[in-house]
């Protein structure tokens, strides 16, 4: 029997990101890299102390905690109940976590910053849902508030895709297959635990800068800077590892 969470009743991302195997596969997600990026963003954006930041799709809160350590008030939200339960261990009065769907509004006109980091976008089934997320961000930011959206660089993903890979963590051998189809990058993850076969699939839309400009232009958010990596170097479509967008709420 094959256990496939992509066949579940919910969306693949609510099942997979909440599963214990997702956390095993990505257990080595780098805290050092998260802190390096946040340090550079803070130097660049110069947030006032106590600025309220929404970490949208915060996962276990690795960026949220470091933002809080640097003097910001932080609310981290994520669809995954397991990730939020883990993040909550770190909660204080000015560092809160909550299960929340980014397509919905959490608090209107409340945030000085919204951070959507490490490809926490592009999982949805329609352009309407992508737009819903950007609209919700717009509604939740104060005037002059800033959105930081850190996404994959579609062009680099297309040119450097590794089709097959094996990763072993906690005695589980994850067989990973990657492919591109219909403007999405797919990652199929097969493994066996106690003689049960599991199969999951991640899918991320290969959105380009112009797609984001279209979403932003339908709101009062305006793109003000674009960077290509966590050092905040210039975005170069052929070379950059990331597409990092900084947009400001103008009205
Ligand atoms: C690649 S992970 C990044 C997590 C975190 N930002 C980090 O860097 O560790 C993407 C996250 O987006 C969350 N996510 C996916 N769809 C969501 C939605 N509709 N609303 C809120 N969070 C969502 C997932 O649960 C997952 O934690």
PDB file of C-alpha atoms and ligand atoms in Angstrom:
ATOM      1  CA  UNK A   1       0.000   0.000   0.000  1.00  0.00           C
ATOM      2  CA  UNK A   2       1.291   3.483  -0.885  1.00  0.00           C
ATOM      3  CA  UNK A   3       0.605   6.271   1.562  1.00  0.00           C
ATOM      4  CA  UNK A   4       0.335   9.476  -0.390  1.00  0.00           C
ATOM      5  CA  UNK A   5      -0.587  12.688   1.356  1.00  0.00           C
ATOM      6  CA  UNK A   6      -1.005  14.402  -1.974  1.00  0.00           C
ATOM      7  CA  UNK A   7      -4.142  12.291  -2.310  1.00  0.00           C
ATOM      8  CA  UNK A   8      -5.578  13.658   0.938  1.00  0.00           C
ATOM      9  CA  UNK A   9      -8.715  15.721   1.225  1.00  0.00           C
ATOM     10  CA  UNK A  10      -6.789  18.922   1.988  1.00  0.00           C
ATOM     11  CA  UNK A  11      -4.300  20.689  -0.297  1.00  0.00           C
ATOM     12  CA  UNK A  12      -0.885  19.034  -0.650  1.00  0.00           C
ATOM     13  CA  UNK A  13       0.818  21.902   1.189  1.00  0.00           C
ATOM     14  CA  UNK A  14      -1.395  21.684   4.285  1.00  0.00           C
ATOM     15  CA  UNK A  15      -0.720  17.923   4.526  1.00  0.00           C
ATOM     16  CA  UNK A  16       2.969  17.796   3.625  1.00  0.00           C
ATOM     17  CA  UNK A  17       4.176  20.880   5.550  1.00  0.00           C
ATOM     18  CA  UNK A  18       2.393  19.582   8.648  1.00  0.00           C
ATOM     19  CA  UNK A  19       3.743  16.023   8.402  1.00  0.00           C
ATOM     20  CA  UNK A  20       6.564  14.737  10.623  1.00  0.00           C
ATOM     21  CA  UNK A  21       8.453  13.543   7.548  1.00  0.00           C
ATOM     22  CA  UNK A  22       8.633  17.096   6.157  1.00  0.00           C
ATOM     23  CA  UNK A  23      10.363  18.121   9.389  1.00  0.00           C
ATOM     24  CA  UNK A  24      12.751  15.156   9.214  1.00  0.00           C
ATOM     25  CA  UNK A  25      13.679  15.837   5.572  1.00  0.00           C
ATOM     26  CA  UNK A  26      14.344  19.524   6.193  1.00  0.00           C
ATOM     27  CA  UNK A  27      15.768  19.194   9.710  1.00  0.00           C
ATOM     28  CA  UNK A  28      19.038  20.872   8.734  1.00  0.00           C
ATOM     29  CA  UNK A  29      17.433  24.059   7.445  1.00  0.00           C
ATOM     30  CA  UNK A  30      20.061  26.603   8.257  1.00  0.00           C
ATOM     31  CA  UNK A  31      19.606  28.902  11.227  1.00  0.00           C
ATOM     32  CA  UNK A  32      22.925  30.566  10.319  1.00  0.00           C
ATOM     33  CA  UNK A  33      21.632  31.446   6.854  1.00  0.00           C
ATOM     34  CA  UNK A  34      18.352  32.777   8.334  1.00  0.00           C
ATOM     35  CA  UNK A  35      20.252  35.021  10.757  1.00  0.00           C
ATOM     36  CA  UNK A  36      22.651  36.219   8.049  1.00  0.00           C
ATOM     37  CA  UNK A  37      19.705  37.277   5.863  1.00  0.00           C
ATOM     38  CA  UNK A  38      17.807  38.965   8.701  1.00  0.00           C
ATOM     39  CA  UNK A  39      20.930  40.832   9.825  1.00  0.00           C
ATOM     40  CA  UNK A  40      21.379  42.193   6.280  1.00  0.00           C
ATOM     41  CA  UNK A  41      17.710  43.126   5.994  1.00  0.00           C
ATOM     42  CA  UNK A  42      17.830  44.975   9.312  1.00  0.00           C
ATOM     43  CA  UNK A  43      20.936  46.915   8.244  1.00  0.00           C
ATOM     44  CA  UNK A  44      19.205  47.822   5.003  1.00  0.00           C
ATOM     45  CA  UNK A  45      15.665  48.559   6.247  1.00  0.00           C
ATOM     46  CA  UNK A  46      16.616  50.127   9.608  1.00  0.00           C
ATOM     47  CA  UNK A  47      13.347  49.255  11.377  1.00  0.00           C
ATOM     48  CA  UNK A  48      12.409  51.354  14.410  1.00  0.00           C
ATOM     49  CA  UNK A  49      12.547  49.413  17.662  1.00  0.00           C
ATOM     50  CA  UNK A  50       9.280  47.625  18.374  1.00  0.00           C
ATOM     51  CA  UNK A  51       8.177  47.763  14.722  1.00  0.00           C
ATOM     52  CA  UNK A  52       5.515  45.115  14.379  1.00  0.00           C
ATOM     53  CA  UNK A  53       6.516  42.438  11.850  1.00  0.00           C
ATOM     54  CA  UNK A  54       4.331  39.689  10.411  1.00  0.00           C
ATOM     55  CA  UNK A  55       6.359  36.588   9.469  1.00  0.00           C
ATOM     56  CA  UNK A  56       3.970  35.080   6.937  1.00  0.00           C
ATOM     57  CA  UNK A  57       4.558  31.336   6.512  1.00  0.00           C
ATOM     58  CA  UNK A  58       6.943  31.387   9.488  1.00  0.00           C
ATOM     59  CA  UNK A  59       7.390  27.606   9.757  1.00  0.00           C
ATOM     60  CA  UNK A  60       9.048  26.842  13.111  1.00  0.00           C
ATOM     61  CA  UNK A  61       9.903  30.527  13.550  1.00  0.00           C
ATOM     62  CA  UNK A  62      13.628  30.604  12.755  1.00  0.00           C
ATOM     63  CA  UNK A  63      13.421  34.139  11.251  1.00  0.00           C
ATOM     64  CA  UNK A  64      10.760  35.339  13.741  1.00  0.00           C
ATOM     65  CA  UNK A  65      12.919  34.539  16.754  1.00  0.00           C
ATOM     66  CA  UNK A  66      15.937  36.365  15.349  1.00  0.00           C
ATOM     67  CA  UNK A  67      13.823  39.405  14.413  1.00  0.00           C
ATOM     68  CA  UNK A  68      12.536  39.448  17.994  1.00  0.00           C
ATOM     69  CA  UNK A  69      16.117  39.119  19.333  1.00  0.00           C
ATOM     70  CA  UNK A  70      16.904  42.253  17.300  1.00  0.00           C
ATOM     71  CA  UNK A  71      14.257  44.366  19.015  1.00  0.00           C
ATOM     72  CA  UNK A  72      11.206  43.895  16.798  1.00  0.00           C
ATOM     73  CA  UNK A  73       7.741  42.866  17.900  1.00  0.00           C
ATOM     74  CA  UNK A  74       6.914  39.763  15.841  1.00  0.00           C
ATOM     75  CA  UNK A  75       3.844  37.753  14.959  1.00  0.00           C
ATOM     76  CA  UNK A  76       4.564  34.527  13.090  1.00  0.00           C
ATOM     77  CA  UNK A  77       1.740  32.739  11.293  1.00  0.00           C
ATOM     78  CA  UNK A  78       1.671  29.467   9.400  1.00  0.00           C
ATOM     79  CA  UNK A  79      -0.878  26.960   8.172  1.00  0.00           C
ATOM     80  CA  UNK A  80       0.998  24.076   9.816  1.00  0.00           C
ATOM     81  CA  UNK A  81      -0.252  23.355  13.321  1.00  0.00           C
ATOM     82  CA  UNK A  82       2.825  21.254  14.129  1.00  0.00           C
ATOM     83  CA  UNK A  83       5.222  24.036  13.102  1.00  0.00           C
ATOM     84  CA  UNK A  84       3.296  26.595  15.163  1.00  0.00           C
ATOM     85  CA  UNK A  85       3.221  24.304  18.218  1.00  0.00           C
ATOM     86  CA  UNK A  86       6.995  24.037  17.950  1.00  0.00           C
ATOM     87  CA  UNK A  87       7.425  27.807  17.434  1.00  0.00           C
ATOM     88  CA  UNK A  88       5.186  28.573  20.420  1.00  0.00           C
ATOM     89  CA  UNK A  89       7.822  27.171  22.810  1.00  0.00           C
ATOM     90  CA  UNK A  90       9.737  30.424  22.160  1.00  0.00           C
ATOM     91  CA  UNK A  91       6.750  32.758  22.705  1.00  0.00           C
ATOM     92  CA  UNK A  92       7.013  35.928  24.783  1.00  0.00           C
ATOM     93  CA  UNK A  93       4.740  38.963  25.063  1.00  0.00           C
ATOM     94  CA  UNK A  94       6.334  40.436  21.916  1.00  0.00           C
ATOM     95  CA  UNK A  95       6.876  37.198  19.990  1.00  0.00           C
ATOM     96  CA  UNK A  96       3.620  35.453  19.142  1.00  0.00           C
ATOM     97  CA  UNK A  97       2.717  32.562  16.858  1.00  0.00           C
ATOM     98  CA  UNK A  98      -0.620  31.527  15.441  1.00  0.00           C
ATOM     99  CA  UNK A  99      -2.060  29.030  12.948  1.00  0.00           C
ATOM    100  CA  UNK A 100      -3.359  31.140  10.097  1.00  0.00           C
ATOM    101  CA  UNK A 101      -3.853  30.883   6.325  1.00  0.00           C
ATOM    102  CA  UNK A 102      -1.959  33.635   4.485  1.00  0.00           C
ATOM    103  CA  UNK A 103      -4.824  34.058   2.025  1.00  0.00           C
ATOM    104  CA  UNK A 104      -6.881  35.517   4.875  1.00  0.00           C
ATOM    105  CA  UNK A 105      -6.445  38.762   6.798  1.00  0.00           C
ATOM    106  CA  UNK A 106      -4.997  38.341  10.290  1.00  0.00           C
ATOM    107  CA  UNK A 107      -5.010  42.014  11.459  1.00  0.00           C
ATOM    108  CA  UNK A 108      -5.796  45.087   9.355  1.00  0.00           C
ATOM    109  CA  UNK A 109      -3.461  48.139   9.252  1.00  0.00           C
ATOM    110  CA  UNK A 110      -1.306  46.630  11.961  1.00  0.00           C
ATOM    111  CA  UNK A 111       2.126  45.790  10.596  1.00  0.00           C
ATOM    112  CA  UNK A 112       5.160  47.907   9.747  1.00  0.00           C
ATOM    113  CA  UNK A 113       6.690  44.921   7.930  1.00  0.00           C
ATOM    114  CA  UNK A 114       5.460  41.720   6.354  1.00  0.00           C
ATOM    115  CA  UNK A 115       8.157  39.131   5.662  1.00  0.00           C
ATOM    116  CA  UNK A 116       7.381  36.169   3.410  1.00  0.00           C
ATOM    117  CA  UNK A 117      10.619  34.211   3.440  1.00  0.00           C
ATOM    118  CA  UNK A 118      12.263  31.166   1.892  1.00  0.00           C
ATOM    119  CA  UNK A 119       9.666  30.453  -0.792  1.00  0.00           C
ATOM    120  CA  UNK A 120       6.529  30.614   1.335  1.00  0.00           C
ATOM    121  CA  UNK A 121       4.419  31.476  -1.719  1.00  0.00           C
ATOM    122  CA  UNK A 122       3.504  29.873  -5.030  1.00  0.00           C
ATOM    123  CA  UNK A 123       1.815  26.720  -3.743  1.00  0.00           C
ATOM    124  CA  UNK A 124      -1.715  27.610  -4.668  1.00  0.00           C
ATOM    125  CA  UNK A 125      -3.930  26.378  -7.471  1.00  0.00           C
ATOM    126  CA  UNK A 126      -4.811  29.676  -9.086  1.00  0.00           C
ATOM    127  CA  UNK A 127      -3.629  33.201  -9.841  1.00  0.00           C
ATOM    128  CA  UNK A 128      -6.662  34.374  -7.863  1.00  0.00           C
ATOM    129  CA  UNK A 129      -5.222  32.820  -4.692  1.00  0.00           C
ATOM    130  CA  UNK A 130      -1.772  34.352  -5.360  1.00  0.00           C
ATOM    131  CA  UNK A 131      -3.466  37.720  -5.712  1.00  0.00           C
ATOM    132  CA  UNK A 132      -5.493  37.082  -2.529  1.00  0.00           C
ATOM    133  CA  UNK A 133      -2.241  36.697  -0.570  1.00  0.00           C
ATOM    134  CA  UNK A 134      -0.815  39.974  -1.910  1.00  0.00           C
ATOM    135  CA  UNK A 135      -4.145  41.754  -1.292  1.00  0.00           C
ATOM    136  CA  UNK A 136      -4.198  40.454   2.291  1.00  0.00           C
ATOM    137  CA  UNK A 137      -0.607  41.665   2.834  1.00  0.00           C
ATOM    138  CA  UNK A 138      -1.589  45.103   1.511  1.00  0.00           C
ATOM    139  CA  UNK A 139      -4.560  45.286   3.907  1.00  0.00           C
ATOM    140  CA  UNK A 140      -2.464  44.229   6.897  1.00  0.00           C
ATOM    141  CA  UNK A 141       0.384  46.723   6.348  1.00  0.00           C
ATOM    142  CA  UNK A 142       0.253  50.272   7.698  1.00  0.00           C
ATOM    143  CA  UNK A 143       0.813  53.101   5.216  1.00  0.00           C
ATOM    144  CA  UNK A 144       4.545  53.181   4.275  1.00  0.00           C
ATOM    145  CA  UNK A 145       4.800  49.592   5.529  1.00  0.00           C
ATOM    146  CA  UNK A 146       7.249  47.265   3.789  1.00  0.00           C
ATOM    147  CA  UNK A 147       6.832  43.803   2.265  1.00  0.00           C
ATOM    148  CA  UNK A 148       9.890  41.556   1.884  1.00  0.00           C
ATOM    149  CA  UNK A 149       9.134  38.583  -0.359  1.00  0.00           C
ATOM    150  CA  UNK A 150      11.972  36.064  -0.754  1.00  0.00           C
ATOM    151  CA  UNK A 151      11.291  33.667  -3.619  1.00  0.00           C
ATOM    152  CA  UNK A 152      13.156  31.205  -5.817  1.00  0.00           C
ATOM    153  CA  UNK A 153      14.702  32.540  -9.016  1.00  0.00           C
ATOM    154  CA  UNK A 154      12.701  30.707 -11.675  1.00  0.00           C
ATOM    155  CA  UNK A 155      15.334  31.075 -14.389  1.00  0.00           C
ATOM    156  CA  UNK A 156      18.104  29.611 -12.193  1.00  0.00           C
ATOM    157  CA  UNK A 157      15.822  26.764 -11.058  1.00  0.00           C
ATOM    158  CA  UNK A 158      15.162  25.876 -14.703  1.00  0.00           C
ATOM    159  CA  UNK A 159      18.857  25.884 -15.645  1.00  0.00           C
ATOM    160  CA  UNK A 160      20.233  24.042 -12.586  1.00  0.00           C
ATOM    161  CA  UNK A 161      17.547  21.496 -11.711  1.00  0.00           C
ATOM    162  CA  UNK A 162      18.971  18.304 -10.155  1.00  0.00           C
ATOM    163  CA  UNK A 163      16.584  15.559 -11.389  1.00  0.00           C
ATOM    164  CA  UNK A 164      17.475  12.874  -8.836  1.00  0.00           C
ATOM    165  CA  UNK A 165      18.855  12.959  -5.326  1.00  0.00           C
ATOM    166  CA  UNK A 166      18.966  10.707  -2.267  1.00  0.00           C
ATOM    167  CA  UNK A 167      18.921  12.235   1.229  1.00  0.00           C
ATOM    168  CA  UNK A 168      19.192  10.112   4.379  1.00  0.00           C
ATOM    169  CA  UNK A 169      17.975  11.555   7.692  1.00  0.00           C
ATOM    170  CA  UNK A 170      17.045   9.712  10.893  1.00  0.00           C
ATOM    171  CA  UNK A 171      17.526   6.396   9.059  1.00  0.00           C
ATOM    172  CA  UNK A 172      14.965   7.310   6.379  1.00  0.00           C
ATOM    173  CA  UNK A 173      16.160   7.218   2.785  1.00  0.00           C
ATOM    174  CA  UNK A 174      14.323   9.957   0.864  1.00  0.00           C
ATOM    175  CA  UNK A 175      14.378   9.360  -2.911  1.00  0.00           C
ATOM    176  CA  UNK A 176      13.821  12.724  -4.535  1.00  0.00           C
ATOM    177  CA  UNK A 177      12.856  13.333  -8.145  1.00  0.00           C
ATOM    178  CA  UNK A 178      12.510  16.844  -9.568  1.00  0.00           C
ATOM    179  CA  UNK A 179      10.920  17.917 -12.821  1.00  0.00           C
ATOM    180  CA  UNK A 180       9.360  20.955 -14.451  1.00  0.00           C
ATOM    181  CA  UNK A 181       5.920  20.926 -16.041  1.00  0.00           C
ATOM    182  CA  UNK A 182       3.274  23.548 -16.825  1.00  0.00           C
ATOM    183  CA  UNK A 183       5.240  26.405 -15.273  1.00  0.00           C
ATOM    184  CA  UNK A 184       5.763  24.595 -11.952  1.00  0.00           C
ATOM    185  CA  UNK A 185       8.715  22.816 -10.391  1.00  0.00           C
ATOM    186  CA  UNK A 186       7.692  19.488  -8.880  1.00  0.00           C
ATOM    187  CA  UNK A 187       9.586  17.536  -6.260  1.00  0.00           C
ATOM    188  CA  UNK A 188       8.444  13.977  -5.685  1.00  0.00           C
ATOM    189  CA  UNK A 189       9.617  12.492  -2.402  1.00  0.00           C
ATOM    190  CA  UNK A 190       9.419   8.703  -1.999  1.00  0.00           C
ATOM    191  CA  UNK A 191      10.495   6.752   1.071  1.00  0.00           C
ATOM    192  CA  UNK A 192       9.693   3.749   3.207  1.00  0.00           C
ATOM    193  CA  UNK A 193       9.106   3.621   6.960  1.00  0.00           C
ATOM    194  CA  UNK A 194       8.495   0.266   8.660  1.00  0.00           C
ATOM    195  CA  UNK A 195       7.773  -1.348   5.297  1.00  0.00           C
ATOM    196  CA  UNK A 196       5.147   1.270   4.440  1.00  0.00           C
ATOM    197  CA  UNK A 197       5.812   3.209   1.238  1.00  0.00           C
ATOM    198  CA  UNK A 198       5.168   6.958   1.317  1.00  0.00           C
ATOM    199  CA  UNK A 199       4.986   9.383  -1.546  1.00  0.00           C
ATOM    200  CA  UNK A 200       4.654  13.152  -1.309  1.00  0.00           C
ATOM    201  CA  UNK A 201       4.844  15.856  -3.918  1.00  0.00           C
ATOM    202  CA  UNK A 202       5.816  19.505  -3.513  1.00  0.00           C
ATOM    203  CA  UNK A 203       4.882  21.938  -6.238  1.00  0.00           C
ATOM    204  CA  UNK A 204       6.030  25.531  -6.558  1.00  0.00           C
ATOM    205  CA  UNK A 205       5.008  27.861  -9.349  1.00  0.00           C
ATOM    206  CA  UNK A 206       7.907  29.262 -11.382  1.00  0.00           C
ATOM    207  CA  UNK A 207       6.786  32.842 -10.944  1.00  0.00           C
ATOM    208  CA  UNK A 208       8.912  35.590 -12.491  1.00  0.00           C
ATOM    209  CA  UNK A 209       9.445  39.188 -11.428  1.00  0.00           C
ATOM    210  CA  UNK A 210       6.764  40.372 -13.883  1.00  0.00           C
ATOM    211  CA  UNK A 211       4.172  38.064 -12.283  1.00  0.00           C
ATOM    212  CA  UNK A 212       4.880  39.657  -8.917  1.00  0.00           C
ATOM    213  CA  UNK A 213       4.722  43.155 -10.460  1.00  0.00           C
ATOM    214  CA  UNK A 214       1.243  42.303 -11.773  1.00  0.00           C
ATOM    215  CA  UNK A 215       0.073  41.172  -8.306  1.00  0.00           C
ATOM    216  CA  UNK A 216       1.624  44.218  -6.615  1.00  0.00           C
ATOM    217  CA  UNK A 217       0.235  46.671  -9.159  1.00  0.00           C
ATOM    218  CA  UNK A 218      -3.292  45.537  -8.332  1.00  0.00           C
ATOM    219  CA  UNK A 219      -2.710  46.828  -4.771  1.00  0.00           C
ATOM    220  CA  UNK A 220      -1.169  49.924  -3.206  1.00  0.00           C
ATOM    221  CA  UNK A 221       2.188  48.127  -2.914  1.00  0.00           C
ATOM    222  CA  UNK A 222       5.017  49.339  -5.150  1.00  0.00           C
ATOM    223  CA  UNK A 223       8.229  47.473  -5.881  1.00  0.00           C
ATOM    224  CA  UNK A 224      11.123  49.623  -4.634  1.00  0.00           C
ATOM    225  CA  UNK A 225      14.123  47.239  -4.598  1.00  0.00           C
ATOM    226  CA  UNK A 226      15.045  43.837  -5.995  1.00  0.00           C
ATOM    227  CA  UNK A 227      17.901  41.673  -4.706  1.00  0.00           C
ATOM    228  CA  UNK A 228      19.338  38.326  -5.812  1.00  0.00           C
ATOM    229  CA  UNK A 229      20.692  36.723  -2.645  1.00  0.00           C
ATOM    230  CA  UNK A 230      20.820  36.885   1.149  1.00  0.00           C
ATOM    231  CA  UNK A 231      23.782  39.260   0.974  1.00  0.00           C
ATOM    232  CA  UNK A 232      21.398  41.635  -0.843  1.00  0.00           C
ATOM    233  CA  UNK A 233      23.426  41.681  -4.031  1.00  0.00           C
ATOM    234  CA  UNK A 234      21.865  42.848  -7.279  1.00  0.00           C
ATOM    235  CA  UNK A 235      19.311  40.490  -8.901  1.00  0.00           C
ATOM    236  CA  UNK A 236      20.696  38.856 -12.053  1.00  0.00           C
ATOM    237  CA  UNK A 237      18.101  36.586 -13.722  1.00  0.00           C
ATOM    238  CA  UNK A 238      20.682  34.073 -14.991  1.00  0.00           C
ATOM    239  CA  UNK A 239      22.859  33.881 -11.906  1.00  0.00           C
ATOM    240  CA  UNK A 240      21.031  34.842  -8.729  1.00  0.00           C
ATOM    241  CA  UNK A 241      20.003  32.149  -6.275  1.00  0.00           C
ATOM    242  CA  UNK A 242      16.980  34.100  -5.049  1.00  0.00           C
ATOM    243  CA  UNK A 243      14.483  36.725  -6.173  1.00  0.00           C
ATOM    244  CA  UNK A 244      14.009  39.092  -3.225  1.00  0.00           C
ATOM    245  CA  UNK A 245      11.391  41.790  -3.653  1.00  0.00           C
ATOM    246  CA  UNK A 246      10.978  44.811  -1.399  1.00  0.00           C
ATOM    247  CA  UNK A 247       7.697  46.667  -1.865  1.00  0.00           C
ATOM    248  CA  UNK A 248       6.252  49.669  -0.066  1.00  0.00           C
ATOM    249  CA  UNK A 249       2.619  50.424   0.708  1.00  0.00           C
ATOM    250  CA  UNK A 250       2.063  53.826  -0.806  1.00  0.00           C
ATOM    251  CA  UNK A 251      -1.498  54.679   0.262  1.00  0.00           C
TER     252      UNK A 251
HETATM  253  C1  LIG B   1       9.385  26.467   2.595  1.00  0.00           C
HETATM  254  S1  LIG B   1       8.542  26.657   4.088  1.00  0.00           S
HETATM  255  C2  LIG B   1       9.361  28.075   4.805  1.00  0.00           C
HETATM  256  C3  LIG B   1       9.087  28.255   6.276  1.00  0.00           C
HETATM  257  C4  LIG B   1       9.831  29.414   6.951  1.00  0.00           C
HETATM  258  N1  LIG B   1       9.555  30.688   6.318  1.00  0.00           N
HETATM  259  C5  LIG B   1      11.312  29.135   6.980  1.00  0.00           C
HETATM  260  O1  LIG B   1      12.058  29.750   6.221  1.00  0.00           O
HETATM  261  O2  LIG B   1      11.734  28.284   7.774  1.00  0.00           O
HETATM  262  C6  LIG B   1       6.965  27.288   3.574  1.00  0.00           C
HETATM  263  C7  LIG B   1       5.974  27.485   4.689  1.00  0.00           C
HETATM  264  O3  LIG B   1       4.773  28.074   4.163  1.00  0.00           O
HETATM  265  C8  LIG B   1       3.692  27.540   4.904  1.00  0.00           C
HETATM  266  N2  LIG B   1       2.434  27.718   4.156  1.00  0.00           N
HETATM  267  C9  LIG B   1       2.053  27.113   2.997  1.00  0.00           C
HETATM  268  N3  LIG B   1       0.850  27.531   2.617  1.00  0.00           N
HETATM  269  C10 LIG B   1       0.423  28.398   3.580  1.00  0.00           C
HETATM  270  C11 LIG B   1      -0.759  29.163   3.747  1.00  0.00           C
HETATM  271  N4  LIG B   1      -1.772  29.098   2.878  1.00  0.00           N
HETATM  272  N5  LIG B   1      -0.846  29.971   4.834  1.00  0.00           N
HETATM  273  C12 LIG B   1       0.161  30.031   5.742  1.00  0.00           C
HETATM  274  N6  LIG B   1       1.305  29.325   5.630  1.00  0.00           N
HETATM  275  C13 LIG B   1       1.442  28.522   4.564  1.00  0.00           C
HETATM  276  C14 LIG B   1       4.069  26.095   5.109  1.00  0.00           C
HETATM  277  O4  LIG B   1       3.328  25.469   6.131  1.00  0.00           O
HETATM  278  C15 LIG B   1       5.560  26.213   5.396  1.00  0.00           C
HETATM  279  O5  LIG B   1       5.823  26.318   6.778  1.00  0.00           O
END
